[in-house]
mmCIF file of C-alpha atoms in Angstrom:
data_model
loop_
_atom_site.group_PDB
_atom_site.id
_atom_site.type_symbol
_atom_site.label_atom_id
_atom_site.label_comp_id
_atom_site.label_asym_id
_atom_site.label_seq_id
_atom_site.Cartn_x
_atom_site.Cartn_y
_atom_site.Cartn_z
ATOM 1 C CA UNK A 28 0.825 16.851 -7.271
ATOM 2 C CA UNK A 29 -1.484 14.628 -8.978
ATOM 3 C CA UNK A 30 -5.080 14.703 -8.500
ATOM 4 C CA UNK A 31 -7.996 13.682 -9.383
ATOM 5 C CA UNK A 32 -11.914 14.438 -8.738
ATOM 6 C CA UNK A 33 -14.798 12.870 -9.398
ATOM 7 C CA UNK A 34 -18.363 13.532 -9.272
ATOM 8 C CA UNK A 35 -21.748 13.146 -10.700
ATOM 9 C CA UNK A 36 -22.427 10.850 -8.286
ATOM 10 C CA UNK A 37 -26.605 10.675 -6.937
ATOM 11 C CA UNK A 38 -29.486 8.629 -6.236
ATOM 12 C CA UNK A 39 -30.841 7.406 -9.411
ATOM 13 C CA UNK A 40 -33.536 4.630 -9.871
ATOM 14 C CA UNK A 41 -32.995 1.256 -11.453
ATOM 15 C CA UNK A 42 -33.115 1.419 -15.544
ATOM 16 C CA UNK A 43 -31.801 5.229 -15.330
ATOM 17 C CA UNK A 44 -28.901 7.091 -16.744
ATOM 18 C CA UNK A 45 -25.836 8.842 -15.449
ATOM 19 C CA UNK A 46 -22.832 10.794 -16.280
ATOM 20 C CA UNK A 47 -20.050 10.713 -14.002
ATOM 21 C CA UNK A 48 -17.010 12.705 -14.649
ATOM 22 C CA UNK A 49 -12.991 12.984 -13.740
ATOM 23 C CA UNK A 50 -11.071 16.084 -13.270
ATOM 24 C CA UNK A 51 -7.550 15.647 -13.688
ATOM 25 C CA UNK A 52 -4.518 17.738 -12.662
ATOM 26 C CA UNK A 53 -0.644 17.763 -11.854
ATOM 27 C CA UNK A 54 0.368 15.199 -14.710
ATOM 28 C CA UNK A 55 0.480 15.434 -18.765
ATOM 29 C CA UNK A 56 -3.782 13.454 -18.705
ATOM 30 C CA UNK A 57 -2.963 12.625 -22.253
ATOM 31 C CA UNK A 58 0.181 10.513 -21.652
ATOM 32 C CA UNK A 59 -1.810 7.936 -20.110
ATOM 33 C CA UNK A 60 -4.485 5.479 -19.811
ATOM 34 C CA UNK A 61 -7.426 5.887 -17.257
ATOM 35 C CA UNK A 62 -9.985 4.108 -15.499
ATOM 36 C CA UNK A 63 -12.757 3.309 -13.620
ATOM 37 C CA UNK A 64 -12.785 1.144 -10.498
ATOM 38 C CA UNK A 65 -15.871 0.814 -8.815
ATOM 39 C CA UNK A 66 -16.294 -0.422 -4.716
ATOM 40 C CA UNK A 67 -19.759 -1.431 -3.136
ATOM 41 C CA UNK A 68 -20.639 -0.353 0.075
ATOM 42 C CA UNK A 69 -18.155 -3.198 2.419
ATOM 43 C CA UNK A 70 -17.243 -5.239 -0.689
ATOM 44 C CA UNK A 71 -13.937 -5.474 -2.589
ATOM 45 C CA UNK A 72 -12.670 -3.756 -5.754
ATOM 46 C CA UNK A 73 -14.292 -4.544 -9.398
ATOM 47 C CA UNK A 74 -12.293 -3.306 -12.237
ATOM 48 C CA UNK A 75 -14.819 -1.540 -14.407
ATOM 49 C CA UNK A 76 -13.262 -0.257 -17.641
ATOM 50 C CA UNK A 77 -10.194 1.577 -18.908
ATOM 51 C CA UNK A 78 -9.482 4.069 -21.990
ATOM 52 C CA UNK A 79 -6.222 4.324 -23.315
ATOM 53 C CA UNK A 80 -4.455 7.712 -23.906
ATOM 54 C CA UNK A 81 -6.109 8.691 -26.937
ATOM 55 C CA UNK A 82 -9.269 7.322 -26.968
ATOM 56 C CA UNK A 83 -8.501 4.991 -29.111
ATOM 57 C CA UNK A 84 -8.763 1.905 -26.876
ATOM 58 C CA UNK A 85 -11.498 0.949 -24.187
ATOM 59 C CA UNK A 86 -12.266 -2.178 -22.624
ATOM 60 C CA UNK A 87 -15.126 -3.163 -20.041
ATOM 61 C CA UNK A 88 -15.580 -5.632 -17.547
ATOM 62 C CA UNK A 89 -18.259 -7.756 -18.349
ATOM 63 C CA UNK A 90 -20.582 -6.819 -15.847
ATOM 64 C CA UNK A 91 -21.073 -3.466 -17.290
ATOM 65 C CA UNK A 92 -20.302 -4.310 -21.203
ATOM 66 C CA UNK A 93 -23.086 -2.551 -23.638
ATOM 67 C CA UNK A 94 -24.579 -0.553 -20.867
ATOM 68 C CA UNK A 95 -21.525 1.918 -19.320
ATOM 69 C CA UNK A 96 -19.285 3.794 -21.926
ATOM 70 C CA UNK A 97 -15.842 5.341 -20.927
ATOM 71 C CA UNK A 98 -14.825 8.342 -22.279
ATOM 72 C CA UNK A 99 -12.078 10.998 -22.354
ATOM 73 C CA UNK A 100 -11.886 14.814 -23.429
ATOM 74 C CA UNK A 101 -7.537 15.766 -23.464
ATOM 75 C CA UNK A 102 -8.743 19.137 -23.623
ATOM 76 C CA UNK A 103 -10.277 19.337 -20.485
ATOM 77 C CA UNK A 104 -8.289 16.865 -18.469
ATOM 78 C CA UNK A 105 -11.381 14.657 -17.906
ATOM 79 C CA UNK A 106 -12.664 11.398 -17.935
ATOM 80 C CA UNK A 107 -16.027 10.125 -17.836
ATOM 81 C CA UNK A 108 -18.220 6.968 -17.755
ATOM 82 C CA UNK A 109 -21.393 6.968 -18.947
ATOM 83 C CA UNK A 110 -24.008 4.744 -17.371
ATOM 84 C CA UNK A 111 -26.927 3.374 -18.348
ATOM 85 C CA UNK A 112 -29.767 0.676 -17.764
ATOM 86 C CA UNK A 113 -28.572 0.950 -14.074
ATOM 87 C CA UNK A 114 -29.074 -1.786 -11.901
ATOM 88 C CA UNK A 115 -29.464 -2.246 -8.232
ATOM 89 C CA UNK A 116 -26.032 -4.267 -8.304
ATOM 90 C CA UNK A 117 -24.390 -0.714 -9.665
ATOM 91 C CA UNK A 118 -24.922 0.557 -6.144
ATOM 92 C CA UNK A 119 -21.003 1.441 -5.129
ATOM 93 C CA UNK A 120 -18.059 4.276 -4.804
ATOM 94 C CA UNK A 121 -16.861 4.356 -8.098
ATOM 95 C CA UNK A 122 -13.046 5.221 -8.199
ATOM 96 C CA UNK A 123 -11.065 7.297 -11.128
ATOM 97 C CA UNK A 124 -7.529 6.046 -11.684
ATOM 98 C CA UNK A 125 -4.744 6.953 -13.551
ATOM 99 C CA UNK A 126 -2.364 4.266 -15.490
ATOM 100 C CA UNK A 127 1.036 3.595 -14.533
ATOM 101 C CA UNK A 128 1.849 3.877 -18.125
ATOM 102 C CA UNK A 129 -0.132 4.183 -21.565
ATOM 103 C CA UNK A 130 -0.675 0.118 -22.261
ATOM 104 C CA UNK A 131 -4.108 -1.029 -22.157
ATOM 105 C CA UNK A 132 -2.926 -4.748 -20.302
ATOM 106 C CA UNK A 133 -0.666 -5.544 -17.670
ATOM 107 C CA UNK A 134 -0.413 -2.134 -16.163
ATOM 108 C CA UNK A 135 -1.002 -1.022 -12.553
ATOM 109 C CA UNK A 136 -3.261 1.823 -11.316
ATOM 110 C CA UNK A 137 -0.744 4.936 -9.444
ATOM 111 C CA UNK A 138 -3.130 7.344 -8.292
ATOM 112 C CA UNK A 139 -6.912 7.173 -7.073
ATOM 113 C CA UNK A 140 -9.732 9.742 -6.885
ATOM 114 C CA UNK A 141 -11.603 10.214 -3.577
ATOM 115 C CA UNK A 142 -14.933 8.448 -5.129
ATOM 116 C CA UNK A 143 -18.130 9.050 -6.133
ATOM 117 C CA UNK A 144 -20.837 7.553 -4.476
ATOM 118 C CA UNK A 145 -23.669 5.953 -7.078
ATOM 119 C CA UNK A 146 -27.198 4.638 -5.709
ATOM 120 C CA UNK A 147 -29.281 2.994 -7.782
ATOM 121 C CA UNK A 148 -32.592 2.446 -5.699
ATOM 122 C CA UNK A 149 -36.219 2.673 -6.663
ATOM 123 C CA UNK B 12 -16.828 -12.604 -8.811
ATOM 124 C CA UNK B 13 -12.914 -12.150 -8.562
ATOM 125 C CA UNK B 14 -10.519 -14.655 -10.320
ATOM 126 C CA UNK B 15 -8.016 -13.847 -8.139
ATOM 127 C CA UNK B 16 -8.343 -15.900 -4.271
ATOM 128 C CA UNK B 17 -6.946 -13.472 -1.284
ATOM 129 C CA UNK B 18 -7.251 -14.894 2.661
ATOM 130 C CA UNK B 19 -10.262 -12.968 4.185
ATOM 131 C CA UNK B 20 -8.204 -12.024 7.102
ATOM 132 C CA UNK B 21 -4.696 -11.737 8.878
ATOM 133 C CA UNK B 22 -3.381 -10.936 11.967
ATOM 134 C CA UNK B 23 -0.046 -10.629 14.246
ATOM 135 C CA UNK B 24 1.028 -8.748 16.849
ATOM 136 C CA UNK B 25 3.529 -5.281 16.481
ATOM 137 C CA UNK B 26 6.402 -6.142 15.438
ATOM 138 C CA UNK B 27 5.685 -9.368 13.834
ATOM 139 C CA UNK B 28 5.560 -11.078 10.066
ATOM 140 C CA UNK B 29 2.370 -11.201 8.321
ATOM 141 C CA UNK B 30 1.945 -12.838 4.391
ATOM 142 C CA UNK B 31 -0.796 -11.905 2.003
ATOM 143 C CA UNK B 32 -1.425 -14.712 -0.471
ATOM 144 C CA UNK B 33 -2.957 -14.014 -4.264
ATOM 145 C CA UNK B 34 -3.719 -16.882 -5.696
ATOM 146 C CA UNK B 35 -4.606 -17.151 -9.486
ATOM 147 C CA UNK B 36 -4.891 -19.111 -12.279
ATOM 148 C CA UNK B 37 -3.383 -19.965 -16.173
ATOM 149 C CA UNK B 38 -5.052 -17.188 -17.448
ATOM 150 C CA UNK B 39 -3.303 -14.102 -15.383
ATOM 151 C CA UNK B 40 -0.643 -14.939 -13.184
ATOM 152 C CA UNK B 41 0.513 -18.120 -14.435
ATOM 153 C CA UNK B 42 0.432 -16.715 -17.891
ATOM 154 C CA UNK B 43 2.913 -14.260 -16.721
ATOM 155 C CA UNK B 44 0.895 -10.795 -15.726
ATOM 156 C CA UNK B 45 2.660 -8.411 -13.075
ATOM 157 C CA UNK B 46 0.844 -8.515 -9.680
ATOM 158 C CA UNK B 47 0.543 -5.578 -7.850
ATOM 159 C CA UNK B 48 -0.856 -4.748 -4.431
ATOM 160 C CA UNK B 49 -3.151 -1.946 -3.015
ATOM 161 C CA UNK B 50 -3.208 -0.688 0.026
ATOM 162 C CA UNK B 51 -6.562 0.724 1.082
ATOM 163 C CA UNK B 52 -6.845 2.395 4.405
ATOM 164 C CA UNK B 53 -10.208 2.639 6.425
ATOM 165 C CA UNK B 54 -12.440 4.881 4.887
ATOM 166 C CA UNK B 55 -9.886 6.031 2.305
ATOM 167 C CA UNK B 56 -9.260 5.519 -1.465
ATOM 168 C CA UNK B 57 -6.581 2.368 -2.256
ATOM 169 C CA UNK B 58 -3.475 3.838 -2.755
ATOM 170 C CA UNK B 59 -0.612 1.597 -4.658
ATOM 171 C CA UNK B 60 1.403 -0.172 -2.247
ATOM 172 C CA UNK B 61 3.459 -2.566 -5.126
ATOM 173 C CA UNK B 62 3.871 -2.688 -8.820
ATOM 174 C CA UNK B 63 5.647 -5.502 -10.803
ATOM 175 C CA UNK B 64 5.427 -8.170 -8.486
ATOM 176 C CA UNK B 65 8.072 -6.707 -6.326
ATOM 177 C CA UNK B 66 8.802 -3.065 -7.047
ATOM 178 C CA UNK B 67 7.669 -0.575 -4.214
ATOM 179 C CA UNK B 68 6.908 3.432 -5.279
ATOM 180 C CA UNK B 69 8.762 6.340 -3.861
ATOM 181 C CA UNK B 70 7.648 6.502 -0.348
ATOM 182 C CA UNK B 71 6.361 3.119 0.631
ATOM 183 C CA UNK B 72 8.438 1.633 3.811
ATOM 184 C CA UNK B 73 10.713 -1.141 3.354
ATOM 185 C CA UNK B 74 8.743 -3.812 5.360
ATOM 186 C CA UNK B 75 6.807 -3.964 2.698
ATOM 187 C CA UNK B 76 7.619 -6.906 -0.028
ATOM 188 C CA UNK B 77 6.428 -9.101 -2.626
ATOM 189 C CA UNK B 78 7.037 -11.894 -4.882
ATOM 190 C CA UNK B 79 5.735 -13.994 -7.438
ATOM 191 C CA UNK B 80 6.152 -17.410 -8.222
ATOM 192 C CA UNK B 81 3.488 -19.600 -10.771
ATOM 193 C CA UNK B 82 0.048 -18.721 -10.391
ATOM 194 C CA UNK B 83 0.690 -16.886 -7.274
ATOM 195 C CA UNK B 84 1.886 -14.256 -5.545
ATOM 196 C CA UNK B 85 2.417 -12.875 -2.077
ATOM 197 C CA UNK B 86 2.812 -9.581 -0.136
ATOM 198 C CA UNK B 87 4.654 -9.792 2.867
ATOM 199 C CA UNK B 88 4.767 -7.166 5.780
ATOM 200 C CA UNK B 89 7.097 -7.582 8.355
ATOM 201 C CA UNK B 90 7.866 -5.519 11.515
ATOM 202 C CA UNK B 91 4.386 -4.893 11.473
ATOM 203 C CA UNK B 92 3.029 -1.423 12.864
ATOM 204 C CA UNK B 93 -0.144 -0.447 14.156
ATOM 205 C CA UNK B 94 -1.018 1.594 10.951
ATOM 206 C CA UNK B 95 -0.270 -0.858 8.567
ATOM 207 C CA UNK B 96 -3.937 -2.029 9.827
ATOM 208 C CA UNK B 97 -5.975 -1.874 6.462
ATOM 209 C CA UNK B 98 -7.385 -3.972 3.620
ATOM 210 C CA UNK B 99 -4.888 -5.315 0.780
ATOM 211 C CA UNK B 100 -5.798 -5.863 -2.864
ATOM 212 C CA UNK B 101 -3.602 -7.752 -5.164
ATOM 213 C CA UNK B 102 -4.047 -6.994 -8.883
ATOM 214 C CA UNK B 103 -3.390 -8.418 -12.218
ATOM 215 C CA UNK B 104 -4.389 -8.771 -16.179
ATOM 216 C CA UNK B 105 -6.450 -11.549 -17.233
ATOM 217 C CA UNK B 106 -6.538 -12.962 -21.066
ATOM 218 C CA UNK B 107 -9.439 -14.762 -20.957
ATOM 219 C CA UNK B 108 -11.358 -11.660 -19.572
ATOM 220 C CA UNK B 109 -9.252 -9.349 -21.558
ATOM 221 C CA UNK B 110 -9.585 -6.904 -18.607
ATOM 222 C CA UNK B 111 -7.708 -6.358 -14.891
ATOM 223 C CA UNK B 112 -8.771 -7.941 -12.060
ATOM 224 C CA UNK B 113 -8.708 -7.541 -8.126
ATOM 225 C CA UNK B 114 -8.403 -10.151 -5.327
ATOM 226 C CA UNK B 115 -10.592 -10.822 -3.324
ATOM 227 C CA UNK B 116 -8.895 -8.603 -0.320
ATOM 228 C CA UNK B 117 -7.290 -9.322 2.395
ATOM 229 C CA UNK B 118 -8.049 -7.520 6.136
ATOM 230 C CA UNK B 119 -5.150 -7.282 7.811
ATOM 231 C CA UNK B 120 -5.576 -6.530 12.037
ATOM 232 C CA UNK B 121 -2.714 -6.220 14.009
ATOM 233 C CA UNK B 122 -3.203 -7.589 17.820
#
């Protein structure tokens, strides 16, 4: 069964830094790409970035380019994002997801995490 | 701000057809990205409802559909149920953005 947990998520004020992470289980993590989805309390989804099997390929939505870094450790069956400079607008459950495949485009997201919750508030 | 336009709401009563509409542009759909759909129940995580514009994972009922045609696409549910009440995300790849996008999201509330 696949599964995946995240956390690191906490009340953090606006222009901090914080780590969240991914635990993966019940599939091969380093057959595929993974990302980072992120939900604000009663809005919609926002795509956040993605890192493809190896490491060798990440991509960020533009709302969170040069401040949020995506990561991956095959070792440990984790992911992680990085974030800094938060902002207020950061506030949101922030989703791990695991690729369909191991593209980096025009790919689908199979299985979800539970979410993390992230506050950024002074 | 999502590139991809969703109805804010849809209803019908059990039993009945309901249509989700995604509607796009030149840069994702129309330039030939798979849509899929999410299907997120209330306070849950989205769980993937359609891939490939019509394809539907191990598990997922057959009243479930979708399609694709230009710079749109559409989910359709019919013989709907009471627990098919939940919000809907369609999904896709855009080139301009070189990234994925969401809709907008759709609430669907059945009467």
């Amino acid at each position: 069964e696949v599964q995946l947990v995240e956390s690191g998520g906490v009340v953090v004020q606006p222009g901090g830094s914080l780590r969240l992470s991914c635990a993966a289980s019940g599939f091969t993590f380093d057959d595929y790409t993974m990302h980072w989805v992120r939900q604000a309390p009663g809005k919609g989804l926002e795509w956040v970035s993605l890192i493809s099997w190896d490491g060798g390929s990440t991509n960020y939505a533009d709302s969170v380019k040069g401040r949020f870094t995506i990561s991956r450790d095959n070792s440990k069956n984790s992911l992680y994002l990085q974030m800094n400079s938060l902002r207020t607008e950061d506030t949101a459950l922030y989703y791990c997801a695991k690729d369909k495949g191991s593209g980096v485009a025009d790919t689908c997201l199979d299985y979800w995490g539970q979410g993390t919750l992230v506050t950024v508030s002074s | 701000q999502s590139v991809l336009t969703q109805p804010t709401s849809v209803s019908g009563a059990p039993g009945q057809r309901v249509t989700i509409s995604c509607t796009g542009s030149s840069s994702n759909i129309g330039a030939g990205y798979d849509v899929h759909w999410y299907q997120q129940l209330p306070g849950t995580a989205p769980k993937l409802l359609m891939y490939g514009n019509s394809n539907r994972p191990s598990g997922v009922p057959d009243r479930f559909s979708g399609s694709k045609s230009g710079t749109s696409a559409s989910l359709a549910i019919t013989g709907l149920q009471a627990e098919d009440e939940a919000d809907y995300y369609c999904q896709s790849y855009d080139s301009r953005l070189s990234g994925y996008v969401f809709g907008t999201g759709t609430k669907v509330t059945v009467l």
